[in-house]
Short mmCIF file of N, CA and C in Angstrom, two decimals:
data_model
loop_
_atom_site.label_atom_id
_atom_site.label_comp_id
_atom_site.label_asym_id
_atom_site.label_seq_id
_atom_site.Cartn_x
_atom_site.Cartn_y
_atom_site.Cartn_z
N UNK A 1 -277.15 -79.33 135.11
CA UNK A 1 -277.17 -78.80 133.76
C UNK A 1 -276.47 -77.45 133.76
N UNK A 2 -275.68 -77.27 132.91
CA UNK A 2 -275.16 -75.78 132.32
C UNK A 2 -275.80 -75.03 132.52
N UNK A 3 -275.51 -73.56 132.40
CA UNK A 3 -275.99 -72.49 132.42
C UNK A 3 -276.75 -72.10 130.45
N UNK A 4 -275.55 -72.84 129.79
CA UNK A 4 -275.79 -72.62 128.39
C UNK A 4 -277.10 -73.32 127.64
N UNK A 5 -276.96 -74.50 128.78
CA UNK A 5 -278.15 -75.76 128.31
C UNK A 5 -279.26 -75.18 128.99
N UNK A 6 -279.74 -74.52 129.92
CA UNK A 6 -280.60 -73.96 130.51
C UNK A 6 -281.11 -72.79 129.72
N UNK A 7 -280.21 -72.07 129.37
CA UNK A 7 -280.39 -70.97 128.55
C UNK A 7 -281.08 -70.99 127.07
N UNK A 8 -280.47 -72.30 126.78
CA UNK A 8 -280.75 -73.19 125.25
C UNK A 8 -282.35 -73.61 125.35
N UNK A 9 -283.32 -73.83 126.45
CA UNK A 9 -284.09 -74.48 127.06
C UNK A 9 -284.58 -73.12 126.86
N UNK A 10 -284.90 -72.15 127.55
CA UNK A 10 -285.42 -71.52 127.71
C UNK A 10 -285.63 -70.36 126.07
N UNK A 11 -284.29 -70.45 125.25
CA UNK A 11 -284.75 -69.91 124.19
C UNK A 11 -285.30 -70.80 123.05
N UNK A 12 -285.79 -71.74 123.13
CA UNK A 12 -286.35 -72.89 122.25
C UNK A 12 -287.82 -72.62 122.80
N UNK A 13 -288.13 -72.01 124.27
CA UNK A 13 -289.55 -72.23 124.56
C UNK A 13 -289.67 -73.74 125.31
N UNK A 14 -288.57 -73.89 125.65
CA UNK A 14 -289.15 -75.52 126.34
C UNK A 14 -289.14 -75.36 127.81
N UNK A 15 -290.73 -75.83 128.82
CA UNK A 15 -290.78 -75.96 129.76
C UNK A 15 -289.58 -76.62 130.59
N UNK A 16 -289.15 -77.10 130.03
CA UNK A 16 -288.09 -77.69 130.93
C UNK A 16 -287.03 -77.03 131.53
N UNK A 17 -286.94 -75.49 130.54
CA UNK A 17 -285.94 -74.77 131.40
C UNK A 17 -286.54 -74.20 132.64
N UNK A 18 -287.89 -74.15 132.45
CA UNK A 18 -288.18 -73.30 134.34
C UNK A 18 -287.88 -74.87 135.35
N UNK A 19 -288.17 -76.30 135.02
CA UNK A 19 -287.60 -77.15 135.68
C UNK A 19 -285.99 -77.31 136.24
N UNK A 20 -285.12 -77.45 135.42
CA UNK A 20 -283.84 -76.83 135.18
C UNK A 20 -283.39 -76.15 136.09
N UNK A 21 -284.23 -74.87 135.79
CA UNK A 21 -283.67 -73.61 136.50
C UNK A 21 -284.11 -74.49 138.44
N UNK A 22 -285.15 -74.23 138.48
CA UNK A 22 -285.68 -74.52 139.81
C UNK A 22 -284.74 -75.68 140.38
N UNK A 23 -284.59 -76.71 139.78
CA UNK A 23 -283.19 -78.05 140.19
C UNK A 23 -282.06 -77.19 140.72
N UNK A 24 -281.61 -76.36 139.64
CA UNK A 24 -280.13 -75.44 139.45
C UNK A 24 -280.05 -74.52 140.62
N UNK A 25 -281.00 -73.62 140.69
CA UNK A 25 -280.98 -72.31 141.31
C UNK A 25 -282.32 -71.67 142.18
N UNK A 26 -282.81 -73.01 142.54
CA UNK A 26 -283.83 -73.10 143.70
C UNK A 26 -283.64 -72.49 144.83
N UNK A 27 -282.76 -73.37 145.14
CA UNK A 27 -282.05 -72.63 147.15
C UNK A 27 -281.65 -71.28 146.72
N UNK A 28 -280.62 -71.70 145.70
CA UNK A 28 -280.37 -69.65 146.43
C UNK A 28 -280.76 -69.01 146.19
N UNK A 29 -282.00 -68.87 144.96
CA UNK A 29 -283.24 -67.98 145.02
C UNK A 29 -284.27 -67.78 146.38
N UNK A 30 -284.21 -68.92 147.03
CA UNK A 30 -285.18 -69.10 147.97
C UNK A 30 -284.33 -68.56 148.93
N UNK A 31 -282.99 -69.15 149.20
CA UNK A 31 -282.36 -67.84 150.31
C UNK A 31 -282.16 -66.43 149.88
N UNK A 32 -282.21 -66.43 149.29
CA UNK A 32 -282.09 -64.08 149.23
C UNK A 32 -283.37 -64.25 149.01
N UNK A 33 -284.66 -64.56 148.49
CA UNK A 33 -286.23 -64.28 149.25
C UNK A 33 -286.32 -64.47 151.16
N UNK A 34 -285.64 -65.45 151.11
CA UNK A 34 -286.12 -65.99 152.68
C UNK A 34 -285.16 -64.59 153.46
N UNK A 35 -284.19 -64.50 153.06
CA UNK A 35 -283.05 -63.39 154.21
C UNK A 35 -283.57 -61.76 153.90
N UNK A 36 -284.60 -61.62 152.81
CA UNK A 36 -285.75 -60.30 152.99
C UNK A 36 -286.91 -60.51 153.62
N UNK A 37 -287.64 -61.38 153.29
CA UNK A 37 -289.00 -61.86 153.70
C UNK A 37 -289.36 -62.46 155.19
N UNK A 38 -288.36 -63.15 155.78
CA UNK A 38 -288.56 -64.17 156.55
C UNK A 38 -289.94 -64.60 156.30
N UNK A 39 -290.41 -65.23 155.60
CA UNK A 39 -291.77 -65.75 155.39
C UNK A 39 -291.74 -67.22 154.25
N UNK A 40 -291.90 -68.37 154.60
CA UNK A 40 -291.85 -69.25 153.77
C UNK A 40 -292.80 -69.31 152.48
N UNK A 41 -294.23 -68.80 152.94
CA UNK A 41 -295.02 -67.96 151.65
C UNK A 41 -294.53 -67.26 150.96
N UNK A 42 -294.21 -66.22 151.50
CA UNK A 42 -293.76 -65.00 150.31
C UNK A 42 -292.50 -65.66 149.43
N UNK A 43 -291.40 -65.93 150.07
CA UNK A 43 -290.24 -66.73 149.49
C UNK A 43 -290.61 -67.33 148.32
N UNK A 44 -291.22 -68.60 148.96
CA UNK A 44 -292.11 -69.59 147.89
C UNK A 44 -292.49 -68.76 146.45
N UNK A 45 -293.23 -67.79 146.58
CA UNK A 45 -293.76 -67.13 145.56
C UNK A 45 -293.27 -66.13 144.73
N UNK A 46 -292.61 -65.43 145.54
CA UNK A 46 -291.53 -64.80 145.09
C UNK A 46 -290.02 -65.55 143.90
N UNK A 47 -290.07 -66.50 144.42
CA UNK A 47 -289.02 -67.77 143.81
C UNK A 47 -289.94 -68.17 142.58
N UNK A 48 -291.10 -68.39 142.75
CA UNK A 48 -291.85 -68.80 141.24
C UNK A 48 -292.49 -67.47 140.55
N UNK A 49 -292.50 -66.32 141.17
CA UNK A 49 -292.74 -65.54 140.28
C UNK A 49 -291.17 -65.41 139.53
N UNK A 50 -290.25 -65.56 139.92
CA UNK A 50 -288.83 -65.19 139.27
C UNK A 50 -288.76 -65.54 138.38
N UNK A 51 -288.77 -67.73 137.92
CA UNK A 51 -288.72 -68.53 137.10
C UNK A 51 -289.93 -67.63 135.51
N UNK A 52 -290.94 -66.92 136.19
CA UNK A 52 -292.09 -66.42 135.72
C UNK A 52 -291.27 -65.33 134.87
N UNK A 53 -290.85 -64.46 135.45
CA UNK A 53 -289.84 -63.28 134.90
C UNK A 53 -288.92 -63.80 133.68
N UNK A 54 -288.07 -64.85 134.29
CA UNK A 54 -287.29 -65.46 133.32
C UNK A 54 -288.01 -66.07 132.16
N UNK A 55 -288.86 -66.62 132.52
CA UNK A 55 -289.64 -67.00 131.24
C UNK A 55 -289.72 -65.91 130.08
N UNK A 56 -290.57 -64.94 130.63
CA UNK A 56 -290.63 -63.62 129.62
C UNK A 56 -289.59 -63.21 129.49
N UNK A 57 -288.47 -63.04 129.81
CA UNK A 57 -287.82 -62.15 129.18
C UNK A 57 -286.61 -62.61 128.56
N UNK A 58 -286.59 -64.39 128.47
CA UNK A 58 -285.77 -65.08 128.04
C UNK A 58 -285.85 -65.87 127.00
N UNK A 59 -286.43 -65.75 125.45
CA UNK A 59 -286.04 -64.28 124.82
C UNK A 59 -286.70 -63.52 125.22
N UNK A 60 -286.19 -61.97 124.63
CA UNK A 60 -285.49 -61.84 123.84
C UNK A 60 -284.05 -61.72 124.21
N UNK A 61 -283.93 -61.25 125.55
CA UNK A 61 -282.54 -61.63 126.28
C UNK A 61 -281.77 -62.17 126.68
N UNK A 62 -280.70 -62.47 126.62
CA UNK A 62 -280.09 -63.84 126.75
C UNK A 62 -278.76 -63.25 128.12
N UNK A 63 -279.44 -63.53 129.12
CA UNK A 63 -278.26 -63.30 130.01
C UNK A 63 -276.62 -63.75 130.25
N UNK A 64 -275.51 -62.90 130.44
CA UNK A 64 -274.39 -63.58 130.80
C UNK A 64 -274.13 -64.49 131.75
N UNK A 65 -275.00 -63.99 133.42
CA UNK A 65 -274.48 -64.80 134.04
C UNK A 65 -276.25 -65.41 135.06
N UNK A 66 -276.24 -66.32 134.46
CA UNK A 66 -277.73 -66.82 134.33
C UNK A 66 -277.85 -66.39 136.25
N UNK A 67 -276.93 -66.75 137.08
CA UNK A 67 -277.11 -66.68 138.39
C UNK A 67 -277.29 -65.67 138.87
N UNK A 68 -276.57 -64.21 138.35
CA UNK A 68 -277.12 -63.03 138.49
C UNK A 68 -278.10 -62.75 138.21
N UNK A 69 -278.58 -62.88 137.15
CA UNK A 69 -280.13 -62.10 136.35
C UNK A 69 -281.12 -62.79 137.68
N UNK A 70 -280.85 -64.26 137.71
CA UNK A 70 -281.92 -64.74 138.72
C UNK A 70 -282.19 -64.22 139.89
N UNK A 71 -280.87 -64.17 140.70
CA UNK A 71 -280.72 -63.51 142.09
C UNK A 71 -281.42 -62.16 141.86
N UNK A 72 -280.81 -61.54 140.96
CA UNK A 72 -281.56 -59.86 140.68
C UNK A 72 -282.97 -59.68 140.64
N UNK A 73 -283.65 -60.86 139.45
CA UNK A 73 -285.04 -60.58 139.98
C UNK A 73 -285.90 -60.96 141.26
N UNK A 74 -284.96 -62.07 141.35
CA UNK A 74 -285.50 -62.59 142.82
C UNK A 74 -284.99 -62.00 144.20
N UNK A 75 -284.41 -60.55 144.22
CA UNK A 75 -284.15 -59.64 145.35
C UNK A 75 -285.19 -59.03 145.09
N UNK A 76 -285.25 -58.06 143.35
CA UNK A 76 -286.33 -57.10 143.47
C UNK A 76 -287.49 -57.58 143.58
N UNK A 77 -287.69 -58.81 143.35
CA UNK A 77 -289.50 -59.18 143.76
C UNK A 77 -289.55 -59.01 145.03
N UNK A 78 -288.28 -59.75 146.00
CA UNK A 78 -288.67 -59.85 147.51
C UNK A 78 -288.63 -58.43 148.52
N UNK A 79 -287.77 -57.47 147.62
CA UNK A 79 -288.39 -56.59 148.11
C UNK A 79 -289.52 -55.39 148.03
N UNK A 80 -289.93 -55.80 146.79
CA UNK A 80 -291.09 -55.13 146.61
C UNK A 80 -291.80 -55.79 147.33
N UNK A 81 -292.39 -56.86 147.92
CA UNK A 81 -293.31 -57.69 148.27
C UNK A 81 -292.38 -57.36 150.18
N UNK A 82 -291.38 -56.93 150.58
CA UNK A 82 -291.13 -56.65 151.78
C UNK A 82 -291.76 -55.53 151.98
N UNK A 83 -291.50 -54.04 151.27
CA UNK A 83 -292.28 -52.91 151.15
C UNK A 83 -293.77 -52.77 151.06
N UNK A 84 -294.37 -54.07 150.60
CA UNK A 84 -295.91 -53.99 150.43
C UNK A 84 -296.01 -54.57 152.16
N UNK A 85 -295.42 -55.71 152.51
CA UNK A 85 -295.29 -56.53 154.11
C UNK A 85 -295.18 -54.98 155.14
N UNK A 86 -294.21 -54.28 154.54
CA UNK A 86 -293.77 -53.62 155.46
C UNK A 86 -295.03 -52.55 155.92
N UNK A 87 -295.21 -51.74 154.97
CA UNK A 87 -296.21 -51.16 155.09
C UNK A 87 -297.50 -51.25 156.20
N UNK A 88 -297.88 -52.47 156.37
CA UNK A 88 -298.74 -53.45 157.10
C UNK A 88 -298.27 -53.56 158.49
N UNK A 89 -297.16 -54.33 158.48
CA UNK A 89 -296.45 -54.30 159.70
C UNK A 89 -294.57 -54.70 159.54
N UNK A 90 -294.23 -54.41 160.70
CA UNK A 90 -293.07 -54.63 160.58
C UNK A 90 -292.80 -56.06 160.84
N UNK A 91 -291.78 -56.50 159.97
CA UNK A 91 -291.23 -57.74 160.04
C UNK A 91 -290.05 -58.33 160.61
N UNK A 92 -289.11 -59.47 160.65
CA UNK A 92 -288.16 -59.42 161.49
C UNK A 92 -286.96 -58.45 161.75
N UNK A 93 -287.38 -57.24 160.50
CA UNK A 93 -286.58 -55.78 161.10
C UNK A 93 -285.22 -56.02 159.95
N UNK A 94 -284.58 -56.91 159.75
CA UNK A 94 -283.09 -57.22 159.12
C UNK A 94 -283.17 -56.08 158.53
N UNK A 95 -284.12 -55.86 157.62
CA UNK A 95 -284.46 -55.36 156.33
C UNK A 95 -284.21 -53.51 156.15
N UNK A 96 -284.98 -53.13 157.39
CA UNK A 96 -285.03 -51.93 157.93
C UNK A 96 -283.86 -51.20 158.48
N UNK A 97 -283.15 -52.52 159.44
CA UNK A 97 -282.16 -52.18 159.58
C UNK A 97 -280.73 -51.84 158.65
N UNK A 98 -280.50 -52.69 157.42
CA UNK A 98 -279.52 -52.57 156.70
C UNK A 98 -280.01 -51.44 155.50
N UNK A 99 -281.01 -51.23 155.45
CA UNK A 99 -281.24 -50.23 154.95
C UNK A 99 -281.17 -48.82 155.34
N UNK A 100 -281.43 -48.85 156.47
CA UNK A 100 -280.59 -47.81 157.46
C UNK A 100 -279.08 -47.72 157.42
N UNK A 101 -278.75 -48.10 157.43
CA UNK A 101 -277.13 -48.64 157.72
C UNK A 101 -276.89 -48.11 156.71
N UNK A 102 -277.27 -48.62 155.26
CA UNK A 102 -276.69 -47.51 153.96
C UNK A 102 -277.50 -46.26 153.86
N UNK A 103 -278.34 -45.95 154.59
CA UNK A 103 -278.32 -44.55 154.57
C UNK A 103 -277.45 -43.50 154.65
N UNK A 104 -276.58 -44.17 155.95
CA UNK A 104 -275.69 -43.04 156.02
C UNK A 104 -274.62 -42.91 155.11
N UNK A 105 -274.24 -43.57 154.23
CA UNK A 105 -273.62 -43.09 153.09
C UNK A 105 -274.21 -43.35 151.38
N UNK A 106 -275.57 -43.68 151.44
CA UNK A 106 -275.65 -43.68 150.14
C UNK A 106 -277.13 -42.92 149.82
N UNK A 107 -277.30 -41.86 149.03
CA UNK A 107 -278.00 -40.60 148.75
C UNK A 107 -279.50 -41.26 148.49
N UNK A 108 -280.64 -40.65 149.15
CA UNK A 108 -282.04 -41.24 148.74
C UNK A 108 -282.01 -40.51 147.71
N UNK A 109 -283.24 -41.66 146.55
CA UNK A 109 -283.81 -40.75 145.05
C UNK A 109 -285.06 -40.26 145.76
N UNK A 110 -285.44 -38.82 146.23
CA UNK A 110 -286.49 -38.22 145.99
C UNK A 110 -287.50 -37.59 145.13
N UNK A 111 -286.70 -37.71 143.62
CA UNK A 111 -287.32 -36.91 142.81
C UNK A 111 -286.76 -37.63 141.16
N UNK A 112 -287.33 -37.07 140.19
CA UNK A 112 -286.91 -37.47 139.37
C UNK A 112 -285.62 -37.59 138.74
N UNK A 113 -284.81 -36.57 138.60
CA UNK A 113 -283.49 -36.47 138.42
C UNK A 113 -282.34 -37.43 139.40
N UNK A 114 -282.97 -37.64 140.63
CA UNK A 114 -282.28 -38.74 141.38
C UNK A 114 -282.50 -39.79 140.62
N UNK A 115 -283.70 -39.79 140.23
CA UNK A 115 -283.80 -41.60 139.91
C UNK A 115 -283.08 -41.66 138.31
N UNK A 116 -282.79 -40.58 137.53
CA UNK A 116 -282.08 -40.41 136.43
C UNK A 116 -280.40 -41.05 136.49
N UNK A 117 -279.91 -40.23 138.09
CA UNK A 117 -278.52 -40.75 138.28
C UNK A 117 -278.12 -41.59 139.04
N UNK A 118 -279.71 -42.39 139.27
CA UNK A 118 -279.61 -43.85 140.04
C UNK A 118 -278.42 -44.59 139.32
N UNK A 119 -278.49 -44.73 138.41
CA UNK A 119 -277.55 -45.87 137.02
C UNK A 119 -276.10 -45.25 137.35
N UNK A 120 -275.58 -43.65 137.61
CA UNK A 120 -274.67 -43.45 137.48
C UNK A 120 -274.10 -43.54 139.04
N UNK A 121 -274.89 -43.48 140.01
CA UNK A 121 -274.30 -43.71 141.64
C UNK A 121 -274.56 -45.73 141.34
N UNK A 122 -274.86 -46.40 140.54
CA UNK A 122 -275.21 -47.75 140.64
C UNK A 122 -273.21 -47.96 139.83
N UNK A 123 -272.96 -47.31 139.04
CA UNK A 123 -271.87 -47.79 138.45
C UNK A 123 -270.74 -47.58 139.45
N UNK A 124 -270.92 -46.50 140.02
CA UNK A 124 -270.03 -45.93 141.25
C UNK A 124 -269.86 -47.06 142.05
N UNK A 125 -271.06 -47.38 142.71
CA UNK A 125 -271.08 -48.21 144.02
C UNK A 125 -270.25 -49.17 143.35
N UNK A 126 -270.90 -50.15 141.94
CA UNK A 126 -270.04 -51.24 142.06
C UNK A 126 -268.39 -50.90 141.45
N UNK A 127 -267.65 -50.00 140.82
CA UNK A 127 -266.79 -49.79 140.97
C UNK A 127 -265.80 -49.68 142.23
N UNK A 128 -266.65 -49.49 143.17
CA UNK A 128 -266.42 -49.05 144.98
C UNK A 128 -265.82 -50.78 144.97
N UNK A 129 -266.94 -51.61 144.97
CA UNK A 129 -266.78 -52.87 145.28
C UNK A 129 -265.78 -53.81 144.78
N UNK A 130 -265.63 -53.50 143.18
CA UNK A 130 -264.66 -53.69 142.37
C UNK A 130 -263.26 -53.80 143.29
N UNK A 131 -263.09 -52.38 143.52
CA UNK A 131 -261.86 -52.20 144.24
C UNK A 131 -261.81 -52.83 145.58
N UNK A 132 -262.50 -53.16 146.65
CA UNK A 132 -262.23 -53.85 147.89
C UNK A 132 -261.65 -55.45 147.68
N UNK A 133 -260.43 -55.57 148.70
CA UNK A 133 -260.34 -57.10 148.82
C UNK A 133 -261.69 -57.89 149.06
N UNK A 134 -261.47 -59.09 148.20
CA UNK A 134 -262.67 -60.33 148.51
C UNK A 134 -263.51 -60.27 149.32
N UNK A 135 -262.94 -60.12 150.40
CA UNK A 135 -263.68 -60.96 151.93
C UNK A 135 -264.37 -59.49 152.20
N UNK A 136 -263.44 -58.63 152.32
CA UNK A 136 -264.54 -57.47 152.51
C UNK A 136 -265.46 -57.40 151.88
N UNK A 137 -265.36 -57.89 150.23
CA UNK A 137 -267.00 -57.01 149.42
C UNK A 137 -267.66 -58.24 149.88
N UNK A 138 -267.20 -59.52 149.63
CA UNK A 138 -268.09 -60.62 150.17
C UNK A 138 -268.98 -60.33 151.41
N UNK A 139 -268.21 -59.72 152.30
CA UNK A 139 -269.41 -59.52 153.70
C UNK A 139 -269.96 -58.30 153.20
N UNK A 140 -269.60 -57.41 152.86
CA UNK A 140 -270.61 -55.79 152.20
C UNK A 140 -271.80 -56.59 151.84
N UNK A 141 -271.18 -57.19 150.66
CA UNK A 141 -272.60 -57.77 149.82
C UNK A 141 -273.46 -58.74 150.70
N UNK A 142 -272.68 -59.72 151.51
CA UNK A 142 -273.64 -60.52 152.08
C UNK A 142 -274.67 -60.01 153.14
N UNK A 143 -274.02 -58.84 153.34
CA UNK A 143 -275.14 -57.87 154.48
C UNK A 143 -276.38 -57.27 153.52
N UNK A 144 -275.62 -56.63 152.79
CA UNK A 144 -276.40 -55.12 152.00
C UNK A 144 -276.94 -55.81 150.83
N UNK A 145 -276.98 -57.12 150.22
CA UNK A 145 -277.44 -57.73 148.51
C UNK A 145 -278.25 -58.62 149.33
N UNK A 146 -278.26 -59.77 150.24
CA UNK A 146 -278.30 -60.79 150.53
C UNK A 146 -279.35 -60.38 151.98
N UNK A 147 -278.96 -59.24 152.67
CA UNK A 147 -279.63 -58.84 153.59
C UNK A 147 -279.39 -60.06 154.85
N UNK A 148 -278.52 -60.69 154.83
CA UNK A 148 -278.30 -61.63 155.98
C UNK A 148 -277.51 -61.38 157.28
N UNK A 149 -278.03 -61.44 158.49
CA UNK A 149 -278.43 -61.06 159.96
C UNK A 149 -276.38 -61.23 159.74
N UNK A 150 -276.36 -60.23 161.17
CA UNK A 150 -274.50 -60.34 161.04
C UNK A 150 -274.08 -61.62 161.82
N UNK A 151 -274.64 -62.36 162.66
CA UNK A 151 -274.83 -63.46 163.16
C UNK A 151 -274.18 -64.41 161.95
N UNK A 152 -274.88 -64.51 161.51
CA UNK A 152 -274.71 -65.53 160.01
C UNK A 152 -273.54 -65.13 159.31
N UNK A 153 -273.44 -63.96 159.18
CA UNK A 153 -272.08 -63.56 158.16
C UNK A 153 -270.83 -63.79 159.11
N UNK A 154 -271.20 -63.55 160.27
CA UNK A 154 -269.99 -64.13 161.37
C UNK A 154 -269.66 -65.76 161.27
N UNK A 155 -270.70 -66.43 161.57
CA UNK A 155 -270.57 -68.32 161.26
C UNK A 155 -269.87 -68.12 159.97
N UNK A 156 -270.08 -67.53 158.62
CA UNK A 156 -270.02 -68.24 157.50
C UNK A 156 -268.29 -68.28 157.53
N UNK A 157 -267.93 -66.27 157.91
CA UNK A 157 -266.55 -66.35 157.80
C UNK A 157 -265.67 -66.86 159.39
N UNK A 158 -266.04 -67.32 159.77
CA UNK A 158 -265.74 -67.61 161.18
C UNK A 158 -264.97 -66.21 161.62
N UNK A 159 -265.46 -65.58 161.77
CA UNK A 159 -265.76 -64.48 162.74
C UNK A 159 -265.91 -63.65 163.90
N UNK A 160 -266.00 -63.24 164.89
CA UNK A 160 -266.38 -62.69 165.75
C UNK A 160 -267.57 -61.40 165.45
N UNK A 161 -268.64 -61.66 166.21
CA UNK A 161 -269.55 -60.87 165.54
C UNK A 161 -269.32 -59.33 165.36
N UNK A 162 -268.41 -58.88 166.86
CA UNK A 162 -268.16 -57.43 166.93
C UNK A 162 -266.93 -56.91 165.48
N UNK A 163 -266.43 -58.06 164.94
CA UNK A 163 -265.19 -57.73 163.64
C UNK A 163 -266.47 -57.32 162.60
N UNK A 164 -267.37 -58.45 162.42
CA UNK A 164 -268.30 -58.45 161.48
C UNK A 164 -268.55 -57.27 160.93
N UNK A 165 -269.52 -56.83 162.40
CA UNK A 165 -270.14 -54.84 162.52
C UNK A 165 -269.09 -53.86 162.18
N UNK A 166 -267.61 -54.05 162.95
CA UNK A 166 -266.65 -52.83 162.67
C UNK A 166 -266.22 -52.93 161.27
N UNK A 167 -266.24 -54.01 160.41
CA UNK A 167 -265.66 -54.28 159.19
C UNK A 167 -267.05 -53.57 158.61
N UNK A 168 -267.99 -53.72 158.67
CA UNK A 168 -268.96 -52.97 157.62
C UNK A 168 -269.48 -51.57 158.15
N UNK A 169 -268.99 -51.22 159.44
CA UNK A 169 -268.68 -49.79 159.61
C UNK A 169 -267.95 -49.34 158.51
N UNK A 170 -266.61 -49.90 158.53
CA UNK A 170 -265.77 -48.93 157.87
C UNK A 170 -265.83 -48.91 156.50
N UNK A 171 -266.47 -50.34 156.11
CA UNK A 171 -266.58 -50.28 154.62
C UNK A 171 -267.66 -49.58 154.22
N UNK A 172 -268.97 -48.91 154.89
CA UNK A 172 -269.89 -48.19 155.09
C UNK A 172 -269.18 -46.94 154.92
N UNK A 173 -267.99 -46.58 155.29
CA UNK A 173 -267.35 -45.12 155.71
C UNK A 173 -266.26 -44.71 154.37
N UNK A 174 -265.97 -45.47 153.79
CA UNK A 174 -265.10 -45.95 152.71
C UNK A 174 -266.15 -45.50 151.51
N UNK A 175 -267.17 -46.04 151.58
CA UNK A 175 -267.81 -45.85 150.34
C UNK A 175 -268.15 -44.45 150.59
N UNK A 176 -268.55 -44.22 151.58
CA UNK A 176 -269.10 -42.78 151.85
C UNK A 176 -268.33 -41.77 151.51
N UNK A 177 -266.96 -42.32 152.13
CA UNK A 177 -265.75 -40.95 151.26
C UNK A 177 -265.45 -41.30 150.11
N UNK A 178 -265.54 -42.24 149.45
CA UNK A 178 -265.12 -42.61 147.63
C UNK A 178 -266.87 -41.61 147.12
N UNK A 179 -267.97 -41.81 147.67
CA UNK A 179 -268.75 -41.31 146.74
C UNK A 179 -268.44 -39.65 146.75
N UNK A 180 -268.43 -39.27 148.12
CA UNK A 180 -268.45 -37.98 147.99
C UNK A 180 -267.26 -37.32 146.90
N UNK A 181 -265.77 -38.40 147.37
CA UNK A 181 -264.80 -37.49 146.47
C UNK A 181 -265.39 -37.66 144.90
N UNK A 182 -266.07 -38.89 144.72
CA UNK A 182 -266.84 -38.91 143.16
C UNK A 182 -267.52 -37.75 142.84
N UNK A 183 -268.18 -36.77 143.76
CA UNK A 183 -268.89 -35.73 143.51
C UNK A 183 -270.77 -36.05 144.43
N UNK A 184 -270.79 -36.95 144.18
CA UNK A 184 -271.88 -37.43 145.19
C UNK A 184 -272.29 -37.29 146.43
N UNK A 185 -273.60 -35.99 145.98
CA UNK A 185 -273.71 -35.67 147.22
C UNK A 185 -274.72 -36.29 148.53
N UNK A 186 -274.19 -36.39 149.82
CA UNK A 186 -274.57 -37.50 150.66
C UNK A 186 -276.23 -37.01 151.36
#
């Protein structure tokens, strides 16, 4: 089914669009839960709280690209629910680690005024991305959105794992000097 017919489903109020959706956009909700979580529970739930999200907020909103909005809520659930995991104990680490990794070039919000120019370092970054050839933002994102082990991003693009790491070094180093010359301080 369409994205439009799904959408149509869901602003009529008919159960059938959380069916729909789940047929449509099951797996790859369940993979970007599963490549934060490693946990087939949390995933699981995380993936039906999403359909849950979409419900409410579809109306009054009518998304452009039904696959984004989904993926989006179904990252931020899985990582709020990694941060509550984490807290507890540490988990298979991916998580910790790539979050590290953009530390070194992208500014923590400590305070309120950070979290004010969250939206304006958020337009930055994806302008950053905008500009990179394909394959590069494709692996950025598949590390840093997707959170998936460099192992995997090596198989997908047939690869060598050590290209993998030096390619998101530098695209790590790239953004770091595009933000700063933006004014963004590191």
């Amino acid at each position: 089914m369409k994205d439009a017919e799904i959408l149509d489903l869901y602003w009529g109020r008919e159960e059938q669009a959380i069916y729909e959706t789940q047929k449509t956009y099951g797996n790859y909700c369940y993979s970007i839960a599963w490549n934060i979580l490693y946990s087939k529970e949390d995933s699981d739930e995380c993936v039906n709280d999403t359909w849950l999200r979409a419900w409410n907020a579809i109306p009054p909103r009518r998304p452009g690209r039904l696959a984004l909005f989904l993926g989006t809520i179904t990252r931020n659930l899985s990582l709020d629910r990694w941060k509550e995991r984490h807290a507890m104990k540490r988990g298979k680490g991916e998580m910790e680690i790539a979050l590290d990794e953009l530390a070194e070039c992208v500014p923590a919000a400590h305070d309120t005024q950070a979290e004010v120019e969250a939206a304006e370092l958020e337009r930055l970054v994806n302008d950053f991305l905008r500009g990179l050839p394909e394959r590069e933002c494709n692996i950025f994102l598949r590390r840093y959105w997707y959170v998936e082990e460099y192992s995997d991003i090596a198989r997908r693009y047939d690869m060598k794992l050590n290209t993998v790491k030096t390619s998101l070094f530098r695209t790590r180093a790239k953004l770091r000097d595009y933000l700063e010359k933006e004014g963004v301080l590191i």
